[in-house]
PDB file of C-alpha atoms in Angstrom:
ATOM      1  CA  UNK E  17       9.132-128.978   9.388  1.00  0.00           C
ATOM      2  CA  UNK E  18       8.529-127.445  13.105  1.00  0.00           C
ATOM      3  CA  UNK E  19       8.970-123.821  11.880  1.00  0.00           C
ATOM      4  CA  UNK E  20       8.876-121.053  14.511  1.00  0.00           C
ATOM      5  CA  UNK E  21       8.396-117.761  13.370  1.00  0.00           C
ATOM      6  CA  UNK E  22       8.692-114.226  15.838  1.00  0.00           C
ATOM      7  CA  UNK E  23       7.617-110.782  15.424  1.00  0.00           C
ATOM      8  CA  UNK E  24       8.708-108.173  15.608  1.00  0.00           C
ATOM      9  CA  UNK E  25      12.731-109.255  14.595  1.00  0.00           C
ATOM     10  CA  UNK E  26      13.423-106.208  15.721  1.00  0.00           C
ATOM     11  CA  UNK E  27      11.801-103.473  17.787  1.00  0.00           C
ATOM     12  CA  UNK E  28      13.118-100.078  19.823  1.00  0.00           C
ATOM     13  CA  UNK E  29      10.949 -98.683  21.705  1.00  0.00           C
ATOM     14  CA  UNK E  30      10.790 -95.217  24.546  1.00  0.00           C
ATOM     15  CA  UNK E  31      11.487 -96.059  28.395  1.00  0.00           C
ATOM     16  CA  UNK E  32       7.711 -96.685  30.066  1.00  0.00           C
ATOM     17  CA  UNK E  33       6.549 -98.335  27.015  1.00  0.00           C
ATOM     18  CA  UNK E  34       4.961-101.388  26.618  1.00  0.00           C
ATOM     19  CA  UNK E  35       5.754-103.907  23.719  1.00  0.00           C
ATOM     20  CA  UNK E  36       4.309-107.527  22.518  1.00  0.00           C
ATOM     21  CA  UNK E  37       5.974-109.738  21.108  1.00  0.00           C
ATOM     22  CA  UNK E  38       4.521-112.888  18.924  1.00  0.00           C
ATOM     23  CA  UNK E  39       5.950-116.378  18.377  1.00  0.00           C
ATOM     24  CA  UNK E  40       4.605-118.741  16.211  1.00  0.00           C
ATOM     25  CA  UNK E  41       4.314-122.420  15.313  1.00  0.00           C
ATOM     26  CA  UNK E  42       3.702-122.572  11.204  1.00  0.00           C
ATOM     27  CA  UNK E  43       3.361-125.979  10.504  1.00  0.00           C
ATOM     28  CA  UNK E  44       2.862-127.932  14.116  1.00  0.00           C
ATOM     29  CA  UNK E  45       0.503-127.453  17.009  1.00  0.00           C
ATOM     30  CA  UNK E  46       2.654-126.916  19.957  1.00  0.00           C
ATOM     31  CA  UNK E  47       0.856-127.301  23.683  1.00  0.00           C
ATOM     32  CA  UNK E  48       4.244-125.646  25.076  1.00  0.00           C
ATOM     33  CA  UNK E  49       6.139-122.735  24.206  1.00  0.00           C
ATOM     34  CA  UNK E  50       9.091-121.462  25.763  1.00  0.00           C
ATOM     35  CA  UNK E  51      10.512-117.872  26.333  1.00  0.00           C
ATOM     36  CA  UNK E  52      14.313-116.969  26.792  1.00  0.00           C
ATOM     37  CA  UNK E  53      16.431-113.981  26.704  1.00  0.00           C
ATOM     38  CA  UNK E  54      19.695-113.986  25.556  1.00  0.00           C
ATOM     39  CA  UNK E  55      22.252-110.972  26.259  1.00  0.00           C
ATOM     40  CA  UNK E  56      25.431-110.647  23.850  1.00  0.00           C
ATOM     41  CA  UNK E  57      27.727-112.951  24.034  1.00  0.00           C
ATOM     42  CA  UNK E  58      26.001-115.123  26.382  1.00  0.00           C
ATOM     43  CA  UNK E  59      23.884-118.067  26.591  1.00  0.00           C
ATOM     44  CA  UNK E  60      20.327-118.276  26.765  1.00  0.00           C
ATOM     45  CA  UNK E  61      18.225-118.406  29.936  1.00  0.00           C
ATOM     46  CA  UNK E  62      15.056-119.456  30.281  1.00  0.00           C
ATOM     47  CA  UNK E  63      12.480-116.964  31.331  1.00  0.00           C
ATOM     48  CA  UNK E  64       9.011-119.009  31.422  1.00  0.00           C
ATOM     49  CA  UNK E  65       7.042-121.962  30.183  1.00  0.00           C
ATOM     50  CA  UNK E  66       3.766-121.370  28.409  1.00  0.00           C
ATOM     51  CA  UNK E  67       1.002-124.136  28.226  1.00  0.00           C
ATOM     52  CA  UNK E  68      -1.762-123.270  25.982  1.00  0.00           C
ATOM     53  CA  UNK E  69      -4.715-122.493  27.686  1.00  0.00           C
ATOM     54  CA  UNK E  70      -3.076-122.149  31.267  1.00  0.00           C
ATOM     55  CA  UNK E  71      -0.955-119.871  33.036  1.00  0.00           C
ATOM     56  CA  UNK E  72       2.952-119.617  32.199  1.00  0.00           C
ATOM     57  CA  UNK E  73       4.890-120.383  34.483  1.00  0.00           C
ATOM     58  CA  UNK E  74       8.406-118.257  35.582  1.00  0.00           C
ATOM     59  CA  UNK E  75      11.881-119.168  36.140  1.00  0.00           C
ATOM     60  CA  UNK E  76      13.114-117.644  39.638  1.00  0.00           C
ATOM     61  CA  UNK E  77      13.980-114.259  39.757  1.00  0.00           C
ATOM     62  CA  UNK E  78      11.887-113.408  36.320  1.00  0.00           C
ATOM     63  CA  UNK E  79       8.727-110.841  36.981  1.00  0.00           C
ATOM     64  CA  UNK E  80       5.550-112.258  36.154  1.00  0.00           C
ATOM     65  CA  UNK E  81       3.851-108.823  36.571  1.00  0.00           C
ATOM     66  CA  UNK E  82       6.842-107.338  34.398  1.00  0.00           C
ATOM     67  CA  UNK E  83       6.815-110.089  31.404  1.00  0.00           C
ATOM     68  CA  UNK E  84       3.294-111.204  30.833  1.00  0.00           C
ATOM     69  CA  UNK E  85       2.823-114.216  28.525  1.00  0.00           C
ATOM     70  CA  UNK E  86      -0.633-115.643  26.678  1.00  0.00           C
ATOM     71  CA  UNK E  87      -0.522-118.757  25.180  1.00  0.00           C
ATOM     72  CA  UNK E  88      -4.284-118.176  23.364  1.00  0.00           C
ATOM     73  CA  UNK E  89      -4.278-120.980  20.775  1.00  0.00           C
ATOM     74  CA  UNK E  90      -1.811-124.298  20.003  1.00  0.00           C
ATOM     75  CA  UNK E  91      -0.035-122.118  17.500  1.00  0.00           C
ATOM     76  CA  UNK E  92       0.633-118.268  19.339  1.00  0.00           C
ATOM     77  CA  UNK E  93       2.020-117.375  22.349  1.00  0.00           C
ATOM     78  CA  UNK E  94       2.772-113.718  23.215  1.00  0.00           C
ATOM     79  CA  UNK E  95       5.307-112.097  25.090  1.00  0.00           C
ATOM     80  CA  UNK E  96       4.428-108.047  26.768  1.00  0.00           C
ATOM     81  CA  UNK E  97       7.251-106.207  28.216  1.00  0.00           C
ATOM     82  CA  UNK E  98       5.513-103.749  30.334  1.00  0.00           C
ATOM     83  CA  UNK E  99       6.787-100.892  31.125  1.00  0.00           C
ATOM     84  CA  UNK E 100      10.020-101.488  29.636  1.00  0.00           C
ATOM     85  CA  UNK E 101      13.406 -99.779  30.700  1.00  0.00           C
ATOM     86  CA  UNK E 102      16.492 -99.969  29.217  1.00  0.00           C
ATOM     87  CA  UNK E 103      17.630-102.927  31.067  1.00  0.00           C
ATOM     88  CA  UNK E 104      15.035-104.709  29.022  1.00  0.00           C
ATOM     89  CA  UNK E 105      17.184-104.402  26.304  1.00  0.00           C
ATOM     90  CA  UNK E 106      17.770-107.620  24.806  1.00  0.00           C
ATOM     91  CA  UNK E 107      17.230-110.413  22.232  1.00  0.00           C
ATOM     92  CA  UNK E 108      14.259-112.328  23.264  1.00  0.00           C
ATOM     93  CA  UNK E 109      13.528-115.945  21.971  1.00  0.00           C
ATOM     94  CA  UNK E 110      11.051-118.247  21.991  1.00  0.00           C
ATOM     95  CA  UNK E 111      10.748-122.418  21.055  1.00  0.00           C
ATOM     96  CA  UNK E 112       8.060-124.703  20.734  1.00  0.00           C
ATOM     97  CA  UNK E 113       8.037-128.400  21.336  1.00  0.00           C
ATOM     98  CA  UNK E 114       7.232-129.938  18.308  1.00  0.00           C
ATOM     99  CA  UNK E 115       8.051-132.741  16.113  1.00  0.00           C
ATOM    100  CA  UNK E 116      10.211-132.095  13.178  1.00  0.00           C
ATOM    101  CA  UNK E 117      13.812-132.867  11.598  1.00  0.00           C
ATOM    102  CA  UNK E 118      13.113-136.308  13.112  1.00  0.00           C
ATOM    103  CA  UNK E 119      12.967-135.095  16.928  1.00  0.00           C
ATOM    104  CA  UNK E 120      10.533-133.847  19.635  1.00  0.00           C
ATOM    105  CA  UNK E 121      11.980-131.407  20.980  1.00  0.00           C
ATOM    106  CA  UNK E 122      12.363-127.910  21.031  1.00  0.00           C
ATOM    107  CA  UNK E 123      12.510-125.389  18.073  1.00  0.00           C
ATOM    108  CA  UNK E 124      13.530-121.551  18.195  1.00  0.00           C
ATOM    109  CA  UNK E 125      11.769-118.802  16.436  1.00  0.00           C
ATOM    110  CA  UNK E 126      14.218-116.266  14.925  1.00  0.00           C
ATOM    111  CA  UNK E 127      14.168-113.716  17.961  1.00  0.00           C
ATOM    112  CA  UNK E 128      13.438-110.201  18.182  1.00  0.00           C
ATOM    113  CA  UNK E 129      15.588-107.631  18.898  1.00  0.00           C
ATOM    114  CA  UNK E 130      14.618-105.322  21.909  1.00  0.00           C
ATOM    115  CA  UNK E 131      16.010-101.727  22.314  1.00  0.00           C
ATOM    116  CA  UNK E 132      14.594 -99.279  24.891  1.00  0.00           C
ATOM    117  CA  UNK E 133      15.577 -96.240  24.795  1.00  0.00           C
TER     118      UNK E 133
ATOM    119  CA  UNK Z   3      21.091-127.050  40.167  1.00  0.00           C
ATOM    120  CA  UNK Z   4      21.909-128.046  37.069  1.00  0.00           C
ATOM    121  CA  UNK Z   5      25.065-126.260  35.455  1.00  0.00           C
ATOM    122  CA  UNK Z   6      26.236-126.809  31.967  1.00  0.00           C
ATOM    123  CA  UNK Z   7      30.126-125.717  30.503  1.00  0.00           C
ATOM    124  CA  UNK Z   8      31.971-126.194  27.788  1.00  0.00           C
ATOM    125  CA  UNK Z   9      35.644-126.844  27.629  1.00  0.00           C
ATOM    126  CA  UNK Z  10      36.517-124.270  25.261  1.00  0.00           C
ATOM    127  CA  UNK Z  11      34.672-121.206  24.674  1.00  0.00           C
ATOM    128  CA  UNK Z  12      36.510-120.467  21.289  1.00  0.00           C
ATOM    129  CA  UNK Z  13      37.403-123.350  18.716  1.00  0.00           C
ATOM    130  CA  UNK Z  14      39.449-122.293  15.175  1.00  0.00           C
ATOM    131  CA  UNK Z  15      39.676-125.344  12.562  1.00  0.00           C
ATOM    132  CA  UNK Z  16      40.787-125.357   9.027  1.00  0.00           C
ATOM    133  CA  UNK Z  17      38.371-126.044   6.586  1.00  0.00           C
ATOM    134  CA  UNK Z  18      38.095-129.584   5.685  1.00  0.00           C
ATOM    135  CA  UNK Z  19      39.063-130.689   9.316  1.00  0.00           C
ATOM    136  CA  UNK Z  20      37.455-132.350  11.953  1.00  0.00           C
ATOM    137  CA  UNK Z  21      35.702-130.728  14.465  1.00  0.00           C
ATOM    138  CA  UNK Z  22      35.065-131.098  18.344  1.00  0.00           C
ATOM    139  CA  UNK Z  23      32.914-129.436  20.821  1.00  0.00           C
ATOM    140  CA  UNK Z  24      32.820-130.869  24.645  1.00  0.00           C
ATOM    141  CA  UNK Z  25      30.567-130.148  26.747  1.00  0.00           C
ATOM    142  CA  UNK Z  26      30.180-131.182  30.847  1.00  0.00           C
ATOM    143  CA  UNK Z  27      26.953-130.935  32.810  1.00  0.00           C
ATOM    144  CA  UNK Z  28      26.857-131.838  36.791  1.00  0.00           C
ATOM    145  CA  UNK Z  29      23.340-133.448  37.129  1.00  0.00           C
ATOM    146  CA  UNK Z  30      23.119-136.917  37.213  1.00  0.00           C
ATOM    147  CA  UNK Z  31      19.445-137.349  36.837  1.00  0.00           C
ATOM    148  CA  UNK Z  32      20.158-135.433  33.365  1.00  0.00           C
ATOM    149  CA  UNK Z  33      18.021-137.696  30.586  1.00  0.00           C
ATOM    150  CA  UNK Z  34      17.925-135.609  27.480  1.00  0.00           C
ATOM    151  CA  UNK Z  35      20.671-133.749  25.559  1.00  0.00           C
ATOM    152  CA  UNK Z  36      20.798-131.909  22.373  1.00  0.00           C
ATOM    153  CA  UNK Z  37      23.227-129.444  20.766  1.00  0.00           C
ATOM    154  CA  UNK Z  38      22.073-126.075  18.697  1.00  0.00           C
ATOM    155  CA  UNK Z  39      24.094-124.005  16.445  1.00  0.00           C
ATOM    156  CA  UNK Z  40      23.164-120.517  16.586  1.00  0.00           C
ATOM    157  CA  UNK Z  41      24.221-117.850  13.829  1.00  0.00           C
ATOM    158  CA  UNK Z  42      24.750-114.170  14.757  1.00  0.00           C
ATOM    159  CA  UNK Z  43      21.074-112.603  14.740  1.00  0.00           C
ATOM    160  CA  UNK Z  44      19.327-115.385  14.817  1.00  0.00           C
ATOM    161  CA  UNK Z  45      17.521-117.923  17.139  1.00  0.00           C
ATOM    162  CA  UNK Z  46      19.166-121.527  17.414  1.00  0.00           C
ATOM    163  CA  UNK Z  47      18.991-124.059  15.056  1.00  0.00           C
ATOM    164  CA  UNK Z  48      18.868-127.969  16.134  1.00  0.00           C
ATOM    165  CA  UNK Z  49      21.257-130.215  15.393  1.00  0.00           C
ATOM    166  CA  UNK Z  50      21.104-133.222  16.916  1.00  0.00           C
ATOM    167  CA  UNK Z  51      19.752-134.701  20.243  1.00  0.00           C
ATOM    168  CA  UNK Z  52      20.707-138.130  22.097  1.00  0.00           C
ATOM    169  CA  UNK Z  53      19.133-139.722  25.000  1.00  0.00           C
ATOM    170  CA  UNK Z  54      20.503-141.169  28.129  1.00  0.00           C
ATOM    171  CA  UNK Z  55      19.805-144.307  27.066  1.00  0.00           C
ATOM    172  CA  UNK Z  56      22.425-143.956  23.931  1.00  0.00           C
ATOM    173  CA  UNK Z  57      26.096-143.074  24.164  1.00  0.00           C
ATOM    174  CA  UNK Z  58      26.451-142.384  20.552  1.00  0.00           C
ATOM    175  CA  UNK Z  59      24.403-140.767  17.783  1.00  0.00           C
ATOM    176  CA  UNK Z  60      24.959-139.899  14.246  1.00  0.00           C
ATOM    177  CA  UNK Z  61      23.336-137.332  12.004  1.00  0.00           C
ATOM    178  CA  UNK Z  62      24.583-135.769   8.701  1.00  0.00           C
ATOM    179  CA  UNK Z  63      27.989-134.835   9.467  1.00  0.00           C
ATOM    180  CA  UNK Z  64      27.716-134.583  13.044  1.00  0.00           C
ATOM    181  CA  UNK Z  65      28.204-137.183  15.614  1.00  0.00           C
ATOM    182  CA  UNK Z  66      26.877-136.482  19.521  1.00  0.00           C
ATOM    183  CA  UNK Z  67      28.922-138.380  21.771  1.00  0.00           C
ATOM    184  CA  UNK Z  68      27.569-139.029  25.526  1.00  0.00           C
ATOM    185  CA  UNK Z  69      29.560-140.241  28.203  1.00  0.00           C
ATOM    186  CA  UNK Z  70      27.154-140.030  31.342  1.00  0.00           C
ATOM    187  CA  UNK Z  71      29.915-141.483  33.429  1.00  0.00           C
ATOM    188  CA  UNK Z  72      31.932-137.852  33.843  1.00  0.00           C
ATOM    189  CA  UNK Z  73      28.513-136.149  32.455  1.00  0.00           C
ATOM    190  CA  UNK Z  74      30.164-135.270  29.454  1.00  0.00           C
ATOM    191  CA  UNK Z  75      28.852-134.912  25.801  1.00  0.00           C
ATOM    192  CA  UNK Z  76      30.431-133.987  22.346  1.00  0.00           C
ATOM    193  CA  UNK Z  77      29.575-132.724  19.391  1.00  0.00           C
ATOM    194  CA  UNK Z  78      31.798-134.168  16.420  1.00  0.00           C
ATOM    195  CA  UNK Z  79      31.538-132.163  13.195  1.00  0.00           C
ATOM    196  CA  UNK Z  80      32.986-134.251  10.042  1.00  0.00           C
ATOM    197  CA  UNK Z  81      34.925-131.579   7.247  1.00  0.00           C
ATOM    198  CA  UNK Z  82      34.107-128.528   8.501  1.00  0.00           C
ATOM    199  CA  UNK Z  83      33.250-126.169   6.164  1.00  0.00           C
ATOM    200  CA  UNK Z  84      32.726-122.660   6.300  1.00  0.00           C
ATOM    201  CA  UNK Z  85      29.123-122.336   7.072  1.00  0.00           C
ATOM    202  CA  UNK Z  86      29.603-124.478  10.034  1.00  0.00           C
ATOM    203  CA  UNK Z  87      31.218-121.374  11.734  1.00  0.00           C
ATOM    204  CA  UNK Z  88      28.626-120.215  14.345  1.00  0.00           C
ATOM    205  CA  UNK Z  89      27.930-120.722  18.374  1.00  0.00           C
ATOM    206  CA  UNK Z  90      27.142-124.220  19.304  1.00  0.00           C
ATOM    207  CA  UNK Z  91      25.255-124.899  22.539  1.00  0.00           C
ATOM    208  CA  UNK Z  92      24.786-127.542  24.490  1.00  0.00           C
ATOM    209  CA  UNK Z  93      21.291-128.107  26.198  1.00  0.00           C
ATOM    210  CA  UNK Z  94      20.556-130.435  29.442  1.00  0.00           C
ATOM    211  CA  UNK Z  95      16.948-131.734  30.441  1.00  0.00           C
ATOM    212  CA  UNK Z  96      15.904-133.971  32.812  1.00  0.00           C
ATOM    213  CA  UNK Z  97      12.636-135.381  32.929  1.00  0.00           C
ATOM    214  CA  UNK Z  98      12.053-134.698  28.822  1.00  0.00           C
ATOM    215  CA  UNK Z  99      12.302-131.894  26.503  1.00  0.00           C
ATOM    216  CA  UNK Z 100      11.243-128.933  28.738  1.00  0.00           C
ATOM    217  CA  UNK Z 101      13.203-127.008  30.955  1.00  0.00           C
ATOM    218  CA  UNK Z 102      16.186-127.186  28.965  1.00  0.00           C
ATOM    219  CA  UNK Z 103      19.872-124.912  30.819  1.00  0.00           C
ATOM    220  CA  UNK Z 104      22.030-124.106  28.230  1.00  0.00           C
ATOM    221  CA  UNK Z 105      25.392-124.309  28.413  1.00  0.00           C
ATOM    222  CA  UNK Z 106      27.823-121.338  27.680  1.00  0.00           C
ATOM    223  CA  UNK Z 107      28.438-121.580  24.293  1.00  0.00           C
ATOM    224  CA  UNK Z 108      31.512-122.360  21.772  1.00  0.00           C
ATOM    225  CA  UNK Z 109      32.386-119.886  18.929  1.00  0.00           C
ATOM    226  CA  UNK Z 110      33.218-122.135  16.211  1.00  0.00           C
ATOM    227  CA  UNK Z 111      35.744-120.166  13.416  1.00  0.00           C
ATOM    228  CA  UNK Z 112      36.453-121.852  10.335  1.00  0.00           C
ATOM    229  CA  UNK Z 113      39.375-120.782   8.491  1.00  0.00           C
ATOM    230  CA  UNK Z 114      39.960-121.732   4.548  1.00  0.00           C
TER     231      UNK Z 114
END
């Protein structure tokens, strides 16, 4: 149970490009998703909290205007790097709160891959 | 702030041993902790979680250890095999499951 799926797994993309990314909850209904980013070899940090039917809302220091988030329904949230630039580059992942494996509490999607070029 | 380390950023075991992870956080109003093992590519995978009302927890091979007196935590894997190698992370809430900080990671490498 509490299966998160993401896609793209992988995208690359030009600089000035925009690009969505989808996470999803298969078997749950989750009421909060969460977005990270995760650069090689380093932990993940926690970009912004999405509550279905409301807006997200951002860690410091992480561009609402940049990263746009919907969070339509209790099972999709999407992610929209706008005008992406190579600094973008990274692996993006999200969770949902869920139940599942005997615990409420978060579970990751499989990430997607981000490469601007 | 919160801030979350580990002890030792790279761990090598023989197969078959014992494993163990530390991890130190430095809030005290920290409530909710949970470990994740994360394979190269992919998004992380849940262990195991423990409350701060529980110093000890035990899962399928794994025992979380919590000692919220020095704000430290383990993660205790029993026979390590190979497919245990991966990154495990330690996660900190307070206040529940959102708004989890993640702590720096361990590279776990099991050797046969």
């Amino acid at each position: 149970g509490a299966v998160v799926s993401q896609h793209p797994s992988w995208v690359i993309c030009k600089s000035g490009t925009s690009v969505k990314i989808e996470c999803r909850s298969l078997d749950f209904q989750a009421t909060t998703m969460f977005w990270y980013r995760q650069f090689p070899k380093q932990s993940l940090m926690l970009m912004a909290t999405s509550n279905e039917g409301s807006k997200a809302t951002y860690e410091q220091g992480v561009e609402k205007d940049k990263f746009l988030i919907n969070h339509a329904s209790l099972t999709l949230s999407t992610l929209t790097v706008t005008s992406a630039h190579p600094e973008d580059s990274s692996f993006y992942i999200c969770s949902a709160r869920g139940w599942g494996q005997g615990a409420d509490t978060q579970y990751f999607g499989p990430g997607t891959r981000l490469t601007v070029l | 702030g919160e801030s979350v380390g580990l002890h030792l950023p790279t761990l090598s075991v023989q197969e078959g041993d014992n494993s163990i992870i530390n991890c130190a956080y430095s809030n005290s109003a920290s409530d909710y902790f949970i470990w994740y093992k994360q394979e190269s590519g992919k998004g992380p995978q849940f262990i195991i979680d423990i409350r701060s009302n529980m110093d000890k927890r035990q899962g399928q091979r794994v025992t979380v250890l919590l000692n919220k007196t020095v704000k430290h935590l383990s993660l205790q894997i029993a026979a390590t095999q190979p497919g245990d190698s991966a990154v495990y992370f330690c996660a900190v809430g307070a206040g529940g499951y959102n708004k989890l900080i993640f702590g720096a990671g361990t590279r776990l490498a099991v050797h046969p």
